[in-house]
């Protein structure tokens, strides 16, 4: 295969932009299937916890190799309900990564427990188990590993640590449905798995929706009850829960997309491999850091995230934007440095690997419907920017 830069002229004639995400491309293929089912639900009037919701729960449990799956309104509330089910609250500490989406920490904060931020392994972006171990104390109740960007955290080390100290493990699998660690699907490795079906996820709905998975029958009953105002049977409340019910329209869309999840995942994996091939051919692997896949993991590539030296990343992103290439920074400000968490007392330098990643990461388009010519345009554009007049190079 010729290096990406050799096809620059022909590519430019055909393609002038590539979006970071294009939810519409994937949805278009199954539009009629989804709309037909939505009409059926509309006519039946069963809008919340309908039969399609039960079907979705059963299928997600199977994918996650879990005995039980409980639908809820979002991935954020999946985390919240999972913590509520274990009575996490004031006086408790929960360890989680700072390099993650806000919802992971906000669920802990809302219950009055103390958020304790851990640093990451710079090669995988996932929580560093050794650093987690140094943070455990007598107040620690739970660990929330985040399977970031489509790759599982080190569940061997984290699981052993949790077993030694009697800690709850809640998997934040919002970005990683179908990912595996040592052959075991995420969502059933810890005590509870929490999934998000936000439209941009690998399995995305037409709005917000979430799911919790577990092998514990008693816990599954409690999770379901808490997500429905603590109510069972109707108008009898044994717990104070919240309103986090899964609506049937979302289940309809997700069931339709589940029929194609293996195809979506395979396409993302192929896209990641092709990026690496293109970037090696273009010499970019010597100028930036490509994402690494842990050999123990089956990576599902929610994001393809490269690292570009601090101080240059934003220039590169601006150059890509000029060429019509979408990109995003996940995440520009680590949670431990967010204004709302100032009272926790963290300062710049406390989590060096997290802070360095926030200055260097840049995610490129990798959605399943991304054709190879568009990937070639992305890499061609990236090569042009990296070799521009500023002489951008990855700092050692």
mmCIF file of C-alpha atoms in Angstrom:
data_model
loop_
_atom_site.group_PDB
_atom_site.id
_atom_site.type_symbol
_atom_site.label_atom_id
_atom_site.label_comp_id
_atom_site.label_asym_id
_atom_site.label_seq_id
_atom_site.Cartn_x
_atom_site.Cartn_y
_atom_site.Cartn_z
ATOM 1 C CA UNK A 1 0.000 0.000 0.000
ATOM 2 C CA UNK A 2 1.337 3.421 -0.896
ATOM 3 C CA UNK A 3 1.993 5.908 1.896
ATOM 4 C CA UNK A 4 -0.956 8.191 2.567
ATOM 5 C CA UNK A 5 0.891 11.339 1.493
ATOM 6 C CA UNK A 6 1.441 9.973 -2.051
ATOM 7 C CA UNK A 7 -2.319 9.988 -2.699
ATOM 8 C CA UNK A 8 -2.799 13.543 -1.436
ATOM 9 C CA UNK A 9 -3.823 15.118 -4.730
ATOM 10 C CA UNK A 10 -6.416 12.540 -5.727
ATOM 11 C CA UNK A 11 -7.877 12.398 -2.248
ATOM 12 C CA UNK A 12 -8.247 16.150 -2.007
ATOM 13 C CA UNK A 13 -10.274 16.181 -5.217
ATOM 14 C CA UNK A 14 -12.733 13.615 -3.879
ATOM 15 C CA UNK A 15 -12.935 14.427 -0.165
ATOM 16 C CA UNK A 16 -12.842 17.799 1.522
ATOM 17 C CA UNK A 17 -14.019 16.902 5.019
ATOM 18 C CA UNK A 18 -14.418 13.996 7.442
ATOM 19 C CA UNK A 19 -16.610 14.345 10.546
ATOM 20 C CA UNK A 20 -15.503 13.083 13.926
ATOM 21 C CA UNK A 21 -18.868 11.324 14.231
ATOM 22 C CA UNK A 22 -21.723 10.687 11.853
ATOM 23 C CA UNK A 23 -24.585 9.095 13.764
ATOM 24 C CA UNK A 24 -26.881 9.593 10.800
ATOM 25 C CA UNK A 25 -24.913 7.254 8.529
ATOM 26 C CA UNK A 26 -25.454 4.283 10.789
ATOM 27 C CA UNK A 27 -29.042 5.152 11.619
ATOM 28 C CA UNK A 28 -29.988 5.544 7.975
ATOM 29 C CA UNK A 29 -29.392 1.855 7.225
ATOM 30 C CA UNK A 30 -31.962 0.689 9.769
ATOM 31 C CA UNK A 31 -34.299 3.678 9.628
ATOM 32 C CA UNK A 32 -37.363 1.828 8.386
ATOM 33 C CA UNK A 33 -36.901 -1.044 10.811
ATOM 34 C CA UNK A 34 -36.779 1.334 13.777
ATOM 35 C CA UNK A 35 -39.637 3.535 12.605
ATOM 36 C CA UNK A 36 -41.886 0.525 12.040
ATOM 37 C CA UNK A 37 -41.328 -0.655 15.626
ATOM 38 C CA UNK A 38 -41.783 2.860 17.010
ATOM 39 C CA UNK A 39 -45.184 3.075 15.346
ATOM 40 C CA UNK A 40 -46.149 -0.254 16.936
ATOM 41 C CA UNK A 41 -45.118 0.998 20.382
ATOM 42 C CA UNK A 42 -46.878 4.303 19.807
ATOM 43 C CA UNK A 43 -50.107 2.543 18.900
ATOM 44 C CA UNK A 44 -49.837 0.124 21.820
ATOM 45 C CA UNK A 45 -49.090 2.949 24.277
ATOM 46 C CA UNK A 46 -46.558 0.934 26.291
ATOM 47 C CA UNK A 47 -43.896 3.626 26.522
ATOM 48 C CA UNK A 48 -41.994 2.632 29.683
ATOM 49 C CA UNK A 49 -40.596 -0.810 30.543
ATOM 50 C CA UNK A 50 -42.446 -2.389 27.631
ATOM 51 C CA UNK A 51 -41.688 -5.826 26.170
ATOM 52 C CA UNK A 52 -38.904 -4.348 24.038
ATOM 53 C CA UNK A 53 -37.168 -3.239 27.240
ATOM 54 C CA UNK A 54 -37.215 -6.788 28.599
ATOM 55 C CA UNK A 55 -35.849 -8.061 25.307
ATOM 56 C CA UNK A 56 -33.025 -5.538 25.447
ATOM 57 C CA UNK A 57 -32.176 -6.495 29.027
ATOM 58 C CA UNK A 58 -31.977 -10.153 28.101
ATOM 59 C CA UNK A 59 -29.713 -9.455 25.140
ATOM 60 C CA UNK A 60 -27.377 -7.139 27.054
ATOM 61 C CA UNK A 61 -27.059 -9.734 29.809
ATOM 62 C CA UNK A 62 -26.027 -12.277 27.194
ATOM 63 C CA UNK A 63 -23.469 -9.964 25.593
ATOM 64 C CA UNK A 64 -22.002 -9.174 29.012
ATOM 65 C CA UNK A 65 -22.062 -12.803 30.179
ATOM 66 C CA UNK A 66 -24.071 -11.580 33.164
ATOM 67 C CA UNK A 67 -27.061 -13.343 34.690
ATOM 68 C CA UNK A 68 -29.118 -10.166 35.046
ATOM 69 C CA UNK A 69 -29.452 -6.820 33.264
ATOM 70 C CA UNK A 70 -31.583 -3.923 34.459
ATOM 71 C CA UNK A 71 -32.497 -1.034 32.200
ATOM 72 C CA UNK A 72 -32.343 2.573 33.366
ATOM 73 C CA UNK A 73 -32.524 6.070 31.961
ATOM 74 C CA UNK A 74 -28.814 6.729 31.333
ATOM 75 C CA UNK A 75 -25.278 5.521 31.965
ATOM 76 C CA UNK A 76 -24.872 8.274 34.544
ATOM 77 C CA UNK A 77 -27.823 6.992 36.529
ATOM 78 C CA UNK A 78 -26.619 3.414 36.164
ATOM 79 C CA UNK A 79 -23.564 4.461 38.181
ATOM 80 C CA UNK A 80 -25.682 6.349 40.689
ATOM 81 C CA UNK A 81 -28.115 3.487 41.263
ATOM 82 C CA UNK A 82 -25.282 0.956 41.555
ATOM 83 C CA UNK A 83 -23.755 3.035 44.352
ATOM 84 C CA UNK A 84 -27.134 3.556 46.017
ATOM 85 C CA UNK A 85 -27.725 -0.190 46.037
ATOM 86 C CA UNK A 86 -24.619 -0.587 48.176
ATOM 87 C CA UNK A 87 -25.525 2.265 50.536
ATOM 88 C CA UNK A 88 -22.497 4.346 49.564
ATOM 89 C CA UNK A 89 -22.695 7.700 51.338
ATOM 90 C CA UNK A 90 -21.066 10.120 53.783
ATOM 91 C CA UNK A 91 -17.936 8.741 55.405
ATOM 92 C CA UNK A 92 -17.231 6.394 52.489
ATOM 93 C CA UNK A 93 -14.463 6.836 49.933
ATOM 94 C CA UNK A 94 -14.653 5.709 46.320
ATOM 95 C CA UNK A 95 -11.561 5.495 44.118
ATOM 96 C CA UNK A 96 -11.908 6.306 40.426
ATOM 97 C CA UNK A 97 -9.809 7.787 37.641
ATOM 98 C CA UNK A 98 -9.596 11.518 37.085
ATOM 99 C CA UNK A 99 -9.212 10.889 33.349
ATOM 100 C CA UNK A 100 -12.818 10.076 32.534
ATOM 101 C CA UNK A 101 -16.153 11.681 31.771
ATOM 102 C CA UNK A 102 -17.694 13.729 34.578
ATOM 103 C CA UNK A 103 -20.502 11.259 35.352
ATOM 104 C CA UNK A 104 -18.130 8.754 36.965
ATOM 105 C CA UNK A 105 -17.297 11.194 39.735
ATOM 106 C CA UNK A 106 -20.598 13.040 39.960
ATOM 107 C CA UNK A 107 -22.461 9.865 40.957
ATOM 108 C CA UNK A 108 -20.197 9.468 43.998
ATOM 109 C CA UNK A 109 -20.364 13.162 44.867
ATOM 110 C CA UNK A 110 -24.170 13.261 44.766
ATOM 111 C CA UNK A 111 -24.367 10.594 47.462
ATOM 112 C CA UNK A 112 -22.095 12.518 49.813
ATOM 113 C CA UNK A 113 -19.212 10.062 49.590
ATOM 114 C CA UNK A 114 -15.637 11.246 49.080
ATOM 115 C CA UNK A 115 -14.236 11.052 45.570
ATOM 116 C CA UNK A 116 -10.624 9.835 45.537
ATOM 117 C CA UNK A 117 -8.895 10.275 42.185
ATOM 118 C CA UNK A 118 -6.322 7.810 40.881
ATOM 119 C CA UNK A 119 -3.739 8.341 38.163
ATOM 120 C CA UNK A 120 -3.703 6.395 34.897
ATOM 121 C CA UNK A 121 -1.400 4.002 33.104
ATOM 122 C CA UNK A 122 -0.080 6.297 30.341
ATOM 123 C CA UNK A 123 -0.033 3.487 27.768
ATOM 124 C CA UNK A 124 -3.721 2.534 28.052
ATOM 125 C CA UNK A 125 -5.308 5.653 29.657
ATOM 126 C CA UNK A 126 -6.958 3.337 32.193
ATOM 127 C CA UNK A 127 -6.697 3.503 35.981
ATOM 128 C CA UNK A 128 -3.283 2.533 37.388
ATOM 129 C CA UNK A 129 -3.928 -0.364 39.767
ATOM 130 C CA UNK A 130 -0.703 0.243 41.688
ATOM 131 C CA UNK A 131 -1.680 3.826 42.394
ATOM 132 C CA UNK A 132 -5.139 2.669 43.423
ATOM 133 C CA UNK A 133 -3.557 0.330 45.961
ATOM 134 C CA UNK A 134 -1.709 3.247 47.557
ATOM 135 C CA UNK A 135 -5.008 5.103 48.013
ATOM 136 C CA UNK A 136 -6.921 2.363 49.819
ATOM 137 C CA UNK A 137 -7.625 3.007 53.509
ATOM 138 C CA UNK A 138 -10.142 2.005 56.152
ATOM 139 C CA UNK A 139 -12.777 4.338 54.654
ATOM 140 C CA UNK A 140 -12.503 2.970 51.128
ATOM 141 C CA UNK A 141 -15.704 1.218 50.084
ATOM 142 C CA UNK A 142 -15.515 0.934 46.315
ATOM 143 C CA UNK A 143 -13.420 1.170 43.159
ATOM 144 C CA UNK A 144 -14.851 2.330 39.835
ATOM 145 C CA UNK A 145 -12.574 1.236 36.987
ATOM 146 C CA UNK A 146 -13.474 2.974 33.739
ATOM 147 C CA UNK A 147 -12.947 0.924 30.584
ATOM 148 C CA UNK A 148 -11.906 3.994 28.645
ATOM 149 C CA UNK A 149 -12.050 4.413 24.871
ATOM 150 C CA UNK A 150 -13.167 0.787 24.381
ATOM 151 C CA UNK A 151 -10.483 -1.063 26.345
ATOM 152 C CA UNK A 152 -10.847 -2.776 29.709
ATOM 153 C CA UNK A 153 -8.867 -1.647 32.725
ATOM 154 C CA UNK A 154 -6.535 -4.149 34.416
ATOM 155 C CA UNK A 155 -9.256 -6.173 36.077
ATOM 156 C CA UNK A 156 -6.830 -8.808 37.359
ATOM 157 C CA UNK A 157 -4.917 -6.389 39.563
ATOM 158 C CA UNK A 158 -7.967 -4.320 40.491
ATOM 159 C CA UNK A 159 -10.034 -7.413 41.223
ATOM 160 C CA UNK A 160 -7.337 -8.910 43.434
ATOM 161 C CA UNK A 161 -6.987 -5.618 45.257
ATOM 162 C CA UNK A 162 -10.739 -5.423 45.821
ATOM 163 C CA UNK A 163 -10.833 -8.995 47.108
ATOM 164 C CA UNK A 164 -7.992 -8.316 49.562
ATOM 165 C CA UNK A 165 -9.751 -5.302 51.050
ATOM 166 C CA UNK A 166 -13.385 -6.325 50.659
ATOM 167 C CA UNK A 167 -14.170 -3.545 48.190
ATOM 168 C CA UNK A 168 -17.056 -3.126 45.798
ATOM 169 C CA UNK A 169 -16.109 -2.996 42.101
ATOM 170 C CA UNK A 170 -18.425 -1.046 39.802
ATOM 171 C CA UNK A 171 -17.361 -1.201 36.172
ATOM 172 C CA UNK A 172 -17.943 1.973 34.184
ATOM 173 C CA UNK A 173 -18.346 0.292 30.804
ATOM 174 C CA UNK A 174 -20.066 3.237 29.123
ATOM 175 C CA UNK A 175 -17.591 3.224 26.223
ATOM 176 C CA UNK A 176 -16.845 -0.471 26.012
ATOM 177 C CA UNK A 177 -19.811 -2.729 25.351
ATOM 178 C CA UNK A 178 -18.475 -6.014 23.996
ATOM 179 C CA UNK A 179 -14.919 -5.406 25.199
ATOM 180 C CA UNK A 180 -13.221 -8.306 26.947
ATOM 181 C CA UNK A 181 -10.436 -8.808 29.451
ATOM 182 C CA UNK A 182 -8.739 -12.221 29.410
ATOM 183 C CA UNK A 183 -11.699 -13.491 27.410
ATOM 184 C CA UNK A 184 -14.348 -12.268 29.851
ATOM 185 C CA UNK A 185 -16.796 -9.584 28.770
ATOM 186 C CA UNK A 186 -16.862 -6.327 30.666
ATOM 187 C CA UNK A 187 -19.940 -5.800 32.798
ATOM 188 C CA UNK A 188 -19.699 -9.117 34.621
ATOM 189 C CA UNK A 189 -16.147 -8.932 35.938
ATOM 190 C CA UNK A 190 -16.971 -6.677 38.900
ATOM 191 C CA UNK A 191 -20.036 -6.587 41.129
ATOM 192 C CA UNK A 192 -22.017 -4.281 38.829
ATOM 193 C CA UNK A 193 -21.461 -3.211 35.235
ATOM 194 C CA UNK A 194 -22.793 0.158 34.062
ATOM 195 C CA UNK A 195 -23.459 0.875 30.387
ATOM 196 C CA UNK A 196 -24.439 4.008 28.504
ATOM 197 C CA UNK A 197 -26.388 4.007 25.252
ATOM 198 C CA UNK A 198 -25.854 7.679 24.476
ATOM 199 C CA UNK A 199 -26.085 8.115 20.661
ATOM 200 C CA UNK A 200 -22.306 8.302 20.132
ATOM 201 C CA UNK A 201 -21.510 5.088 21.998
ATOM 202 C CA UNK A 202 -20.668 1.838 20.209
ATOM 203 C CA UNK A 203 -24.269 0.841 20.816
ATOM 204 C CA UNK A 204 -26.106 4.145 20.740
ATOM 205 C CA UNK A 205 -29.791 4.914 21.070
ATOM 206 C CA UNK A 206 -31.801 7.916 19.927
ATOM 207 C CA UNK A 207 -31.306 9.733 23.226
ATOM 208 C CA UNK A 208 -30.306 8.743 26.733
ATOM 209 C CA UNK A 209 -30.536 5.182 28.026
ATOM 210 C CA UNK A 210 -28.479 2.930 30.265
ATOM 211 C CA UNK A 211 -28.124 -0.557 31.701
ATOM 212 C CA UNK A 212 -26.781 -2.270 34.809
ATOM 213 C CA UNK A 213 -25.531 -5.860 34.839
ATOM 214 C CA UNK A 214 -24.771 -8.260 37.671
ATOM 215 C CA UNK A 215 -24.600 -11.947 38.567
ATOM 216 C CA UNK A 216 -26.230 -11.348 41.959
ATOM 217 C CA UNK A 217 -29.975 -12.021 41.907
ATOM 218 C CA UNK A 218 -30.748 -10.159 45.141
ATOM 219 C CA UNK A 219 -28.731 -7.187 43.936
ATOM 220 C CA UNK A 220 -30.529 -7.206 40.577
ATOM 221 C CA UNK A 221 -33.876 -6.937 42.363
ATOM 222 C CA UNK A 222 -32.622 -4.024 44.439
ATOM 223 C CA UNK A 223 -31.194 -2.237 41.396
ATOM 224 C CA UNK A 224 -34.480 -2.551 39.544
ATOM 225 C CA UNK A 225 -36.440 -1.308 42.528
ATOM 226 C CA UNK A 226 -34.153 1.678 43.113
ATOM 227 C CA UNK A 227 -34.444 2.715 39.458
ATOM 228 C CA UNK A 228 -38.223 2.797 39.858
ATOM 229 C CA UNK A 229 -38.678 4.984 42.950
ATOM 230 C CA UNK A 230 -37.889 2.062 45.264
ATOM 231 C CA UNK A 231 -41.306 0.714 44.383
ATOM 232 C CA UNK A 232 -42.429 -2.932 44.284
ATOM 233 C CA UNK A 233 -45.251 -3.723 44.065
ATOM 234 C CA UNK A 234 -46.847 -0.605 42.653
ATOM 235 C CA UNK A 235 -47.282 2.185 45.239
ATOM 236 C CA UNK A 236 -45.399 0.188 47.907
ATOM 237 C CA UNK A 237 -41.945 1.623 48.609
ATOM 238 C CA UNK A 238 -39.417 -0.404 50.572
ATOM 239 C CA UNK A 239 -36.585 1.922 49.473
ATOM 240 C CA UNK A 240 -36.172 5.548 48.511
ATOM 241 C CA UNK A 241 -35.225 5.253 44.877
ATOM 242 C CA UNK A 242 -35.177 7.564 41.881
ATOM 243 C CA UNK A 243 -36.998 7.805 38.564
ATOM 244 C CA UNK A 244 -34.574 6.172 36.167
ATOM 245 C CA UNK A 245 -36.771 4.027 33.978
ATOM 246 C CA UNK A 246 -35.815 2.851 30.502
ATOM 247 C CA UNK A 247 -38.306 4.016 27.887
ATOM 248 C CA UNK A 248 -39.501 1.647 25.202
ATOM 249 C CA UNK A 249 -38.648 3.849 22.222
ATOM 250 C CA UNK A 250 -34.971 3.675 23.201
ATOM 251 C CA UNK A 251 -35.182 -0.082 23.621
ATOM 252 C CA UNK A 252 -36.653 -0.388 20.130
ATOM 253 C CA UNK A 253 -33.739 1.482 18.569
ATOM 254 C CA UNK A 254 -31.163 -0.399 20.619
ATOM 255 C CA UNK A 255 -32.606 -3.809 19.817
ATOM 256 C CA UNK A 256 -32.429 -2.964 16.122
ATOM 257 C CA UNK A 257 -28.821 -1.847 16.448
ATOM 258 C CA UNK A 258 -27.902 -4.870 18.542
ATOM 259 C CA UNK A 259 -28.474 -6.974 15.442
ATOM 260 C CA UNK A 260 -25.470 -5.184 13.948
ATOM 261 C CA UNK A 261 -23.230 -4.736 17.010
ATOM 262 C CA UNK A 262 -20.717 -7.397 15.964
ATOM 263 C CA UNK A 263 -20.491 -5.731 12.555
ATOM 264 C CA UNK A 264 -20.018 -2.306 14.165
ATOM 265 C CA UNK A 265 -17.304 -3.632 16.446
ATOM 266 C CA UNK A 266 -15.492 -5.403 13.630
ATOM 267 C CA UNK A 267 -15.567 -2.227 11.544
ATOM 268 C CA UNK A 268 -14.107 -0.183 14.390
ATOM 269 C CA UNK A 269 -11.351 -2.751 14.865
ATOM 270 C CA UNK A 270 -10.608 -2.765 11.141
ATOM 271 C CA UNK A 271 -10.530 1.029 11.115
ATOM 272 C CA UNK A 272 -8.050 1.062 14.004
ATOM 273 C CA UNK A 273 -5.795 -1.432 12.198
ATOM 274 C CA UNK A 274 -5.974 0.553 8.976
ATOM 275 C CA UNK A 275 -5.103 3.787 10.776
ATOM 276 C CA UNK A 276 -2.010 2.127 12.206
ATOM 277 C CA UNK A 277 -1.053 0.805 8.764
ATOM 278 C CA UNK A 278 -1.542 4.217 7.161
ATOM 279 C CA UNK A 279 0.290 6.087 9.907
ATOM 280 C CA UNK A 280 3.236 3.703 9.821
ATOM 281 C CA UNK A 281 3.436 4.114 6.042
ATOM 282 C CA UNK A 282 3.257 7.899 6.367
ATOM 283 C CA UNK A 283 5.957 7.972 9.037
ATOM 284 C CA UNK A 284 3.541 9.395 11.581
ATOM 285 C CA UNK A 285 4.250 6.693 14.148
ATOM 286 C CA UNK A 286 7.625 8.399 14.639
ATOM 287 C CA UNK A 287 6.028 11.823 15.117
ATOM 288 C CA UNK A 288 3.158 11.030 17.465
ATOM 289 C CA UNK A 289 2.165 8.248 19.819
ATOM 290 C CA UNK A 290 -0.403 5.760 18.562
ATOM 291 C CA UNK A 291 -2.891 4.149 20.950
ATOM 292 C CA UNK A 292 -1.857 0.849 22.517
ATOM 293 C CA UNK A 293 -4.005 -2.221 22.980
ATOM 294 C CA UNK A 294 -3.342 -4.414 26.024
ATOM 295 C CA UNK A 295 -2.659 -7.956 24.771
ATOM 296 C CA UNK A 296 -5.113 -9.291 27.354
ATOM 297 C CA UNK A 297 -7.945 -7.153 25.987
ATOM 298 C CA UNK A 298 -10.339 -7.261 23.097
ATOM 299 C CA UNK A 299 -10.488 -3.566 22.249
ATOM 300 C CA UNK A 300 -13.738 -2.242 20.734
ATOM 301 C CA UNK A 301 -12.373 1.210 19.821
ATOM 302 C CA UNK A 302 -14.929 3.725 20.950
ATOM 303 C CA UNK A 303 -12.148 6.219 20.300
ATOM 304 C CA UNK A 304 -8.883 6.188 18.355
ATOM 305 C CA UNK A 305 -6.773 8.519 20.471
ATOM 306 C CA UNK A 306 -3.270 9.619 19.539
ATOM 307 C CA UNK A 307 -0.867 11.636 21.661
ATOM 308 C CA UNK A 308 0.859 14.754 20.347
ATOM 309 C CA UNK A 309 3.396 16.668 22.396
ATOM 310 C CA UNK A 310 1.996 19.233 24.806
ATOM 311 C CA UNK A 311 1.857 22.693 23.293
ATOM 312 C CA UNK A 312 1.556 21.260 19.773
ATOM 313 C CA UNK A 313 -1.645 19.276 20.083
ATOM 314 C CA UNK A 314 -3.915 22.301 19.762
ATOM 315 C CA UNK A 315 -2.012 23.532 16.690
ATOM 316 C CA UNK A 316 -2.443 20.165 15.054
ATOM 317 C CA UNK A 317 -6.149 20.113 15.855
ATOM 318 C CA UNK A 318 -6.548 23.584 14.361
ATOM 319 C CA UNK A 319 -4.733 22.428 11.225
ATOM 320 C CA UNK A 320 -7.012 19.410 10.900
ATOM 321 C CA UNK A 321 -10.042 21.653 11.301
ATOM 322 C CA UNK A 322 -8.802 23.823 8.424
ATOM 323 C CA UNK A 323 -8.724 20.675 6.310
ATOM 324 C CA UNK A 324 -12.224 19.691 7.386
ATOM 325 C CA UNK A 325 -11.163 16.829 9.647
ATOM 326 C CA UNK A 326 -13.155 16.459 12.855
ATOM 327 C CA UNK A 327 -11.384 15.650 16.107
ATOM 328 C CA UNK A 328 -12.002 15.961 19.818
ATOM 329 C CA UNK A 329 -10.085 16.180 23.082
ATOM 330 C CA UNK A 330 -11.252 13.572 25.572
ATOM 331 C CA UNK A 331 -10.572 15.115 28.118
ATOM 332 C CA UNK A 332 -9.016 18.606 28.230
ATOM 333 C CA UNK A 333 -9.375 19.175 32.003
ATOM 334 C CA UNK A 334 -8.885 16.238 34.392
ATOM 335 C CA UNK A 335 -11.641 15.869 36.954
ATOM 336 C CA UNK A 336 -9.334 16.504 39.907
ATOM 337 C CA UNK A 337 -8.655 19.977 38.504
ATOM 338 C CA UNK A 338 -12.281 20.864 37.731
ATOM 339 C CA UNK A 339 -13.634 23.909 39.548
ATOM 340 C CA UNK A 340 -16.513 21.989 41.130
ATOM 341 C CA UNK A 341 -14.107 19.625 42.900
ATOM 342 C CA UNK A 342 -11.755 22.281 44.295
ATOM 343 C CA UNK A 343 -12.826 21.475 47.842
ATOM 344 C CA UNK A 344 -11.149 18.072 47.536
ATOM 345 C CA UNK A 345 -7.802 19.848 47.647
ATOM 346 C CA UNK A 346 -6.128 18.531 44.508
ATOM 347 C CA UNK A 347 -3.453 20.626 42.833
ATOM 348 C CA UNK A 348 -1.626 20.671 39.526
ATOM 349 C CA UNK A 349 1.007 17.947 39.584
ATOM 350 C CA UNK A 350 -0.883 15.550 41.870
ATOM 351 C CA UNK A 351 -1.705 13.129 39.033
ATOM 352 C CA UNK A 352 1.110 13.637 36.497
ATOM 353 C CA UNK A 353 0.176 10.955 33.956
ATOM 354 C CA UNK A 354 -3.423 12.137 33.888
ATOM 355 C CA UNK A 355 -2.404 15.759 33.468
ATOM 356 C CA UNK A 356 0.079 14.956 30.692
ATOM 357 C CA UNK A 357 -2.552 12.931 28.824
ATOM 358 C CA UNK A 358 -5.026 15.816 29.033
ATOM 359 C CA UNK A 359 -2.456 18.035 27.317
ATOM 360 C CA UNK A 360 -1.605 15.547 24.569
ATOM 361 C CA UNK A 361 -4.608 13.448 23.553
ATOM 362 C CA UNK A 362 -6.521 13.903 20.320
ATOM 363 C CA UNK A 363 -9.254 11.544 19.120
ATOM 364 C CA UNK A 364 -9.763 10.975 15.394
ATOM 365 C CA UNK A 365 -12.818 9.696 13.491
ATOM 366 C CA UNK A 366 -13.319 5.927 13.862
ATOM 367 C CA UNK A 367 -17.083 5.388 13.597
ATOM 368 C CA UNK A 368 -18.097 2.087 11.916
ATOM 369 C CA UNK A 369 -19.348 3.614 8.649
ATOM 370 C CA UNK A 370 -16.049 5.456 8.033
ATOM 371 C CA UNK A 371 -14.803 4.387 4.574
ATOM 372 C CA UNK A 372 -11.151 3.846 3.814
ATOM 373 C CA UNK A 373 -10.804 6.871 1.501
ATOM 374 C CA UNK A 374 -11.945 9.090 4.381
ATOM 375 C CA UNK A 375 -9.439 7.454 6.719
ATOM 376 C CA UNK A 376 -6.762 8.073 4.110
ATOM 377 C CA UNK A 377 -7.805 11.714 3.953
ATOM 378 C CA UNK A 378 -7.571 11.966 7.745
ATOM 379 C CA UNK A 379 -4.049 10.532 7.773
ATOM 380 C CA UNK A 380 -2.988 12.525 4.740
ATOM 381 C CA UNK A 381 -4.218 15.709 6.429
ATOM 382 C CA UNK A 382 -2.535 14.766 9.701
ATOM 383 C CA UNK A 383 0.746 14.131 7.884
ATOM 384 C CA UNK A 384 0.551 17.510 6.157
ATOM 385 C CA UNK A 385 -0.089 19.301 9.428
ATOM 386 C CA UNK A 386 2.625 17.426 11.312
ATOM 387 C CA UNK A 387 5.145 18.215 8.568
ATOM 388 C CA UNK A 388 4.052 21.843 8.304
ATOM 389 C CA UNK A 389 6.176 24.929 8.651
ATOM 390 C CA UNK A 390 6.154 24.622 12.436
ATOM 391 C CA UNK A 391 7.993 21.294 12.238
ATOM 392 C CA UNK A 392 5.797 19.579 14.777
ATOM 393 C CA UNK A 393 7.417 16.678 16.591
ATOM 394 C CA UNK A 394 6.440 14.521 19.526
ATOM 395 C CA UNK A 395 8.396 15.540 22.608
ATOM 396 C CA UNK A 396 10.440 12.755 24.188
#
